[in-house]
Amino acid sequence: MSDKLPRSGPPQPLRTERLELRAFTPDELEAVARGTQLPQFAPGFPTPENEDWAREAIQAGEHFFTESDCALLAVIRLSSGQIIGAAGFAGPAMDHELEIEGSIIPEQQNQGLATEALRALVDRAFEDPEIRAVHGSVPTDHGPARRVLLHCGFEERPSEGSEDTYYLRRP
């Protein structure tokens, strides 16, 4: 059960030194779902995983995924103005915890961009005094994502399945 319903209206963009995270527009969401390139998409975006997410988002109700704090946001590299990934919250808070998810296209990895985006999202999560923790799941064999989470202070909680969960409690 969720703690509270997400507010209506697009989430406020997040800005870091090199990135902006903002809601996808409906046209962008449709293009991602179709795997279509738009001028603002970096080469390699969308990935097949982004396409799957966008199709599910549209089926669930596009409004929720373009006008809610509980959605993946477009990750835009400021130097190019292009969307290089998607990151955000998987849904409303459950038991005062938010689940974080996201990815950066391979061509833009190993530059600290995922770390930068993750830190901005964690800061956003903890602006809400009701949020006690942020967590995310990563396939056990996905070393880069694991390193990003650990670098940002998340603690590993191994599981018996194909994914491990990482937690960051409110400081």
PDB file of C-alpha atoms in Angstrom:
ATOM      1  CA  MET A   1       0.000   0.000   0.000  1.00  0.00           C
ATOM      2  CA  SER A   2       1.339   3.399  -0.881  1.00  0.00           C
ATOM      3  CA  ASP A   3       1.963   6.034   1.739  1.00  0.00           C
ATOM      4  CA  LYS A   4       0.283   8.807  -0.237  1.00  0.00           C
ATOM      5  CA  LEU A   5      -0.824   9.517  -3.765  1.00  0.00           C
ATOM      6  CA  PRO A   6       1.629  11.347  -6.023  1.00  0.00           C
ATOM      7  CA  ARG A   7       0.930  15.000  -6.578  1.00  0.00           C
ATOM      8  CA  SER A   8      -0.577  16.047  -9.876  1.00  0.00           C
ATOM      9  CA  GLY A   9       1.448  17.987 -12.413  1.00  0.00           C
ATOM     10  CA  PRO A  10       4.880  17.367 -13.852  1.00  0.00           C
ATOM     11  CA  PRO A  11       7.693  16.983 -11.334  1.00  0.00           C
ATOM     12  CA  GLN A  12      10.088  19.872 -11.012  1.00  0.00           C
ATOM     13  CA  PRO A  13      13.215  19.279 -13.079  1.00  0.00           C
ATOM     14  CA  LEU A  14      16.405  18.376 -11.257  1.00  0.00           C
ATOM     15  CA  ARG A  15      19.604  20.052 -12.364  1.00  0.00           C
ATOM     16  CA  THR A  16      23.150  18.994 -11.579  1.00  0.00           C
ATOM     17  CA  GLU A  17      26.478  20.211 -12.884  1.00  0.00           C
ATOM     18  CA  ARG A  18      26.173  18.190 -16.112  1.00  0.00           C
ATOM     19  CA  LEU A  19      22.597  16.894 -16.205  1.00  0.00           C
ATOM     20  CA  GLU A  20      18.961  17.845 -16.170  1.00  0.00           C
ATOM     21  CA  LEU A  21      16.331  15.292 -15.168  1.00  0.00           C
ATOM     22  CA  ARG A  22      12.841  16.216 -16.319  1.00  0.00           C
ATOM     23  CA  ALA A  23       9.561  14.563 -17.196  1.00  0.00           C
ATOM     24  CA  PHE A  24       9.266  12.992 -20.619  1.00  0.00           C
ATOM     25  CA  THR A  25       6.837  14.792 -22.886  1.00  0.00           C
ATOM     26  CA  PRO A  26       3.958  12.699 -24.255  1.00  0.00           C
ATOM     27  CA  ASP A  27       5.573  12.815 -27.736  1.00  0.00           C
ATOM     28  CA  GLU A  28       8.887  11.599 -26.319  1.00  0.00           C
ATOM     29  CA  LEU A  29       7.149   8.811 -24.426  1.00  0.00           C
ATOM     30  CA  GLU A  30       5.395   7.674 -27.628  1.00  0.00           C
ATOM     31  CA  ALA A  31       8.678   7.765 -29.570  1.00  0.00           C
ATOM     32  CA  VAL A  32      10.479   5.770 -26.879  1.00  0.00           C
ATOM     33  CA  ALA A  33       7.694   3.156 -26.922  1.00  0.00           C
ATOM     34  CA  ARG A  34       8.053   2.814 -30.707  1.00  0.00           C
ATOM     35  CA  GLY A  35      11.865   2.832 -30.585  1.00  0.00           C
ATOM     36  CA  THR A  36      11.837   5.915 -32.805  1.00  0.00           C
ATOM     37  CA  GLN A  37      14.697   8.404 -32.796  1.00  0.00           C
ATOM     38  CA  LEU A  38      13.912  12.049 -32.123  1.00  0.00           C
ATOM     39  CA  PRO A  39      16.472  14.845 -32.541  1.00  0.00           C
ATOM     40  CA  GLN A  40      16.778  15.201 -28.760  1.00  0.00           C
ATOM     41  CA  PHE A  41      17.641  11.502 -28.306  1.00  0.00           C
ATOM     42  CA  ALA A  42      21.341  10.657 -28.160  1.00  0.00           C
ATOM     43  CA  PRO A  43      22.505   7.839 -30.431  1.00  0.00           C
ATOM     44  CA  GLY A  44      21.724   4.602 -28.589  1.00  0.00           C
ATOM     45  CA  PHE A  45      18.609   5.994 -26.872  1.00  0.00           C
ATOM     46  CA  PRO A  46      16.113   4.483 -26.402  1.00  0.00           C
ATOM     47  CA  THR A  47      17.380   1.080 -25.396  1.00  0.00           C
ATOM     48  CA  PRO A  48      15.110  -1.978 -25.614  1.00  0.00           C
ATOM     49  CA  GLU A  49      14.566  -1.661 -21.826  1.00  0.00           C
ATOM     50  CA  ASN A  50      13.475   1.975 -22.276  1.00  0.00           C
ATOM     51  CA  GLU A  51      11.060   0.875 -25.005  1.00  0.00           C
ATOM     52  CA  ASP A  52       9.545  -1.786 -22.718  1.00  0.00           C
ATOM     53  CA  TRP A  53       9.159   0.755 -19.900  1.00  0.00           C
ATOM     54  CA  ALA A  54       7.511   3.320 -22.180  1.00  0.00           C
ATOM     55  CA  ARG A  55       5.008   0.791 -23.560  1.00  0.00           C
ATOM     56  CA  GLU A  56       4.093  -0.228 -20.005  1.00  0.00           C
ATOM     57  CA  ALA A  57       3.829   3.437 -19.013  1.00  0.00           C
ATOM     58  CA  ILE A  58       1.424   4.165 -21.831  1.00  0.00           C
ATOM     59  CA  GLN A  59      -0.673   1.087 -21.019  1.00  0.00           C
ATOM     60  CA  ALA A  60      -0.817   2.084 -17.341  1.00  0.00           C
ATOM     61  CA  GLY A  61      -1.825   5.629 -18.170  1.00  0.00           C
ATOM     62  CA  GLU A  62       0.568   8.068 -19.736  1.00  0.00           C
ATOM     63  CA  HIS A  63      -0.518  10.819 -17.313  1.00  0.00           C
ATOM     64  CA  PHE A  64       1.069   9.008 -14.387  1.00  0.00           C
ATOM     65  CA  PHE A  65       4.400   8.778 -16.183  1.00  0.00           C
ATOM     66  CA  THR A  66       4.599  12.328 -17.484  1.00  0.00           C
ATOM     67  CA  GLU A  67       2.956  14.232 -14.628  1.00  0.00           C
ATOM     68  CA  SER A  68       3.991  12.540 -11.409  1.00  0.00           C
ATOM     69  CA  ASP A  69       6.964  12.576  -9.058  1.00  0.00           C
ATOM     70  CA  CYS A  70       6.758   8.791  -9.207  1.00  0.00           C
ATOM     71  CA  ALA A  71       8.062   8.253 -12.691  1.00  0.00           C
ATOM     72  CA  LEU A  72      11.206   7.852 -14.701  1.00  0.00           C
ATOM     73  CA  LEU A  73      12.608  11.146 -15.878  1.00  0.00           C
ATOM     74  CA  ALA A  74      14.531  11.923 -19.036  1.00  0.00           C
ATOM     75  CA  VAL A  75      18.245  12.244 -18.218  1.00  0.00           C
ATOM     76  CA  ILE A  76      19.609  15.029 -20.410  1.00  0.00           C
ATOM     77  CA  ARG A  77      23.298  15.788 -20.833  1.00  0.00           C
ATOM     78  CA  LEU A  78      23.462  19.580 -20.693  1.00  0.00           C
ATOM     79  CA  SER A  79      26.490  19.857 -22.986  1.00  0.00           C
ATOM     80  CA  SER A  80      24.599  18.207 -25.880  1.00  0.00           C
ATOM     81  CA  GLY A  81      20.975  18.785 -24.882  1.00  0.00           C
ATOM     82  CA  GLN A  82      20.298  15.130 -25.674  1.00  0.00           C
ATOM     83  CA  ILE A  83      18.476  12.489 -23.662  1.00  0.00           C
ATOM     84  CA  ILE A  84      21.022   9.859 -22.617  1.00  0.00           C
ATOM     85  CA  GLY A  85      18.902   7.754 -20.274  1.00  0.00           C
ATOM     86  CA  ALA A  86      16.015   7.568 -17.862  1.00  0.00           C
ATOM     87  CA  ALA A  87      16.012   7.548 -14.061  1.00  0.00           C
ATOM     88  CA  GLY A  88      13.549   8.126 -11.274  1.00  0.00           C
ATOM     89  CA  PHE A  89      11.207   6.423  -8.868  1.00  0.00           C
ATOM     90  CA  ALA A  90       9.380   3.203  -9.683  1.00  0.00           C
ATOM     91  CA  GLY A  91       6.185   4.355  -7.992  1.00  0.00           C
ATOM     92  CA  PRO A  92       4.804   6.038  -4.892  1.00  0.00           C
ATOM     93  CA  ALA A  93       6.418   5.437  -1.520  1.00  0.00           C
ATOM     94  CA  MET A  94       5.663   2.104   0.089  1.00  0.00           C
ATOM     95  CA  ASP A  95       6.205   1.845   3.843  1.00  0.00           C
ATOM     96  CA  HIS A  96       8.004   5.219   3.711  1.00  0.00           C
ATOM     97  CA  GLU A  97      10.524   3.949   1.157  1.00  0.00           C
ATOM     98  CA  LEU A  98      11.040   4.847  -2.490  1.00  0.00           C
ATOM     99  CA  GLU A  99      12.394   2.482  -5.113  1.00  0.00           C
ATOM    100  CA  ILE A 100      14.841   4.070  -7.525  1.00  0.00           C
ATOM    101  CA  GLU A 101      15.607   2.843 -11.021  1.00  0.00           C
ATOM    102  CA  GLY A 102      17.338   4.056 -14.115  1.00  0.00           C
ATOM    103  CA  SER A 103      19.963   3.629 -16.780  1.00  0.00           C
ATOM    104  CA  ILE A 104      22.351   5.603 -18.935  1.00  0.00           C
ATOM    105  CA  ILE A 105      23.096   4.485 -22.503  1.00  0.00           C
ATOM    106  CA  PRO A 106      26.383   2.576 -22.806  1.00  0.00           C
ATOM    107  CA  GLU A 107      28.041   5.319 -24.869  1.00  0.00           C
ATOM    108  CA  GLN A 108      27.676   7.735 -21.925  1.00  0.00           C
ATOM    109  CA  GLN A 109      28.724   5.397 -19.113  1.00  0.00           C
ATOM    110  CA  ASN A 110      31.935   5.502 -17.029  1.00  0.00           C
ATOM    111  CA  GLN A 111      31.840   9.299 -16.777  1.00  0.00           C
ATOM    112  CA  GLY A 112      30.163   9.672 -13.366  1.00  0.00           C
ATOM    113  CA  LEU A 113      26.828  10.657 -14.906  1.00  0.00           C
ATOM    114  CA  ALA A 114      24.839   7.840 -13.278  1.00  0.00           C
ATOM    115  CA  THR A 115      26.330   8.779  -9.903  1.00  0.00           C
ATOM    116  CA  GLU A 116      25.389  12.415 -10.471  1.00  0.00           C
ATOM    117  CA  ALA A 117      21.813  11.503 -11.419  1.00  0.00           C
ATOM    118  CA  LEU A 118      21.443   9.079  -8.495  1.00  0.00           C
ATOM    119  CA  ARG A 119      22.634  11.657  -5.961  1.00  0.00           C
ATOM    120  CA  ALA A 120      20.162  14.223  -7.289  1.00  0.00           C
ATOM    121  CA  LEU A 121      17.306  11.722  -7.033  1.00  0.00           C
ATOM    122  CA  VAL A 122      18.295  10.694  -3.497  1.00  0.00           C
ATOM    123  CA  ASP A 123      18.376  14.360  -2.476  1.00  0.00           C
ATOM    124  CA  ARG A 124      14.900  14.798  -3.985  1.00  0.00           C
ATOM    125  CA  ALA A 125      13.608  11.727  -2.133  1.00  0.00           C
ATOM    126  CA  PHE A 126      14.869  12.933   1.236  1.00  0.00           C
ATOM    127  CA  GLU A 127      13.289  16.373   0.786  1.00  0.00           C
ATOM    128  CA  ASP A 128      10.157  14.546   1.915  1.00  0.00           C
ATOM    129  CA  PRO A 129      10.469  14.039   5.690  1.00  0.00           C
ATOM    130  CA  GLU A 130       8.206  10.972   5.420  1.00  0.00           C
ATOM    131  CA  ILE A 131      10.773   9.054   3.343  1.00  0.00           C
ATOM    132  CA  ARG A 132      12.953   6.851   5.529  1.00  0.00           C
ATOM    133  CA  ALA A 133      14.941   5.030   2.846  1.00  0.00           C
ATOM    134  CA  VAL A 134      15.599   4.663  -0.861  1.00  0.00           C
ATOM    135  CA  HIS A 135      16.279   1.275  -2.400  1.00  0.00           C
ATOM    136  CA  GLY A 136      17.016  -0.233  -5.779  1.00  0.00           C
ATOM    137  CA  SER A 137      17.537  -3.679  -7.240  1.00  0.00           C
ATOM    138  CA  VAL A 138      20.340  -4.665  -9.570  1.00  0.00           C
ATOM    139  CA  PRO A 139      21.074  -7.943 -11.358  1.00  0.00           C
ATOM    140  CA  THR A 140      23.797  -9.733  -9.403  1.00  0.00           C
ATOM    141  CA  ASP A 141      26.099  -9.677 -12.428  1.00  0.00           C
ATOM    142  CA  HIS A 142      25.715  -5.941 -13.209  1.00  0.00           C
ATOM    143  CA  GLY A 143      28.976  -4.600 -11.779  1.00  0.00           C
ATOM    144  CA  PRO A 144      28.720  -0.977 -12.987  1.00  0.00           C
ATOM    145  CA  ALA A 145      25.280  -0.387 -11.421  1.00  0.00           C
ATOM    146  CA  ARG A 146      26.403  -2.050  -8.201  1.00  0.00           C
ATOM    147  CA  ARG A 147      29.458   0.235  -8.040  1.00  0.00           C
ATOM    148  CA  VAL A 148      27.330   3.357  -8.567  1.00  0.00           C
ATOM    149  CA  LEU A 149      24.991   2.409  -5.722  1.00  0.00           C
ATOM    150  CA  LEU A 150      27.838   1.553  -3.361  1.00  0.00           C
ATOM    151  CA  HIS A 151      29.686   4.760  -4.299  1.00  0.00           C
ATOM    152  CA  CYS A 152      26.560   6.727  -3.314  1.00  0.00           C
ATOM    153  CA  GLY A 153      26.419   5.095   0.125  1.00  0.00           C
ATOM    154  CA  PHE A 154      23.866   2.350  -0.492  1.00  0.00           C
ATOM    155  CA  GLU A 155      24.300  -0.888   1.466  1.00  0.00           C
ATOM    156  CA  GLU A 156      23.978  -4.234  -0.296  1.00  0.00           C
ATOM    157  CA  ARG A 157      21.323  -6.705   0.798  1.00  0.00           C
ATOM    158  CA  PRO A 158      22.083  -9.884  -1.169  1.00  0.00           C
ATOM    159  CA  SER A 159      19.212 -12.097  -2.142  1.00  0.00           C
ATOM    160  CA  GLU A 160      18.837 -15.644  -3.361  1.00  0.00           C
ATOM    161  CA  GLY A 161      17.342 -14.494  -6.663  1.00  0.00           C
ATOM    162  CA  SER A 162      18.929 -12.954  -9.729  1.00  0.00           C
ATOM    163  CA  GLU A 163      18.947  -9.444  -8.237  1.00  0.00           C
ATOM    164  CA  ASP A 164      20.462  -7.874  -5.149  1.00  0.00           C
ATOM    165  CA  THR A 165      18.806  -4.982  -3.340  1.00  0.00           C
ATOM    166  CA  TYR A 166      20.637  -1.896  -2.152  1.00  0.00           C
ATOM    167  CA  TYR A 167      19.350   0.385   0.629  1.00  0.00           C
ATOM    168  CA  LEU A 168      20.173   3.901   1.683  1.00  0.00           C
ATOM    169  CA  ARG A 169      18.595   4.968   4.942  1.00  0.00           C
ATOM    170  CA  ARG A 170      17.816   8.620   5.649  1.00  0.00           C
ATOM    171  CA  PRO A 171      20.980  10.264   7.011  1.00  0.00           C
TER     172      PRO A 171
END
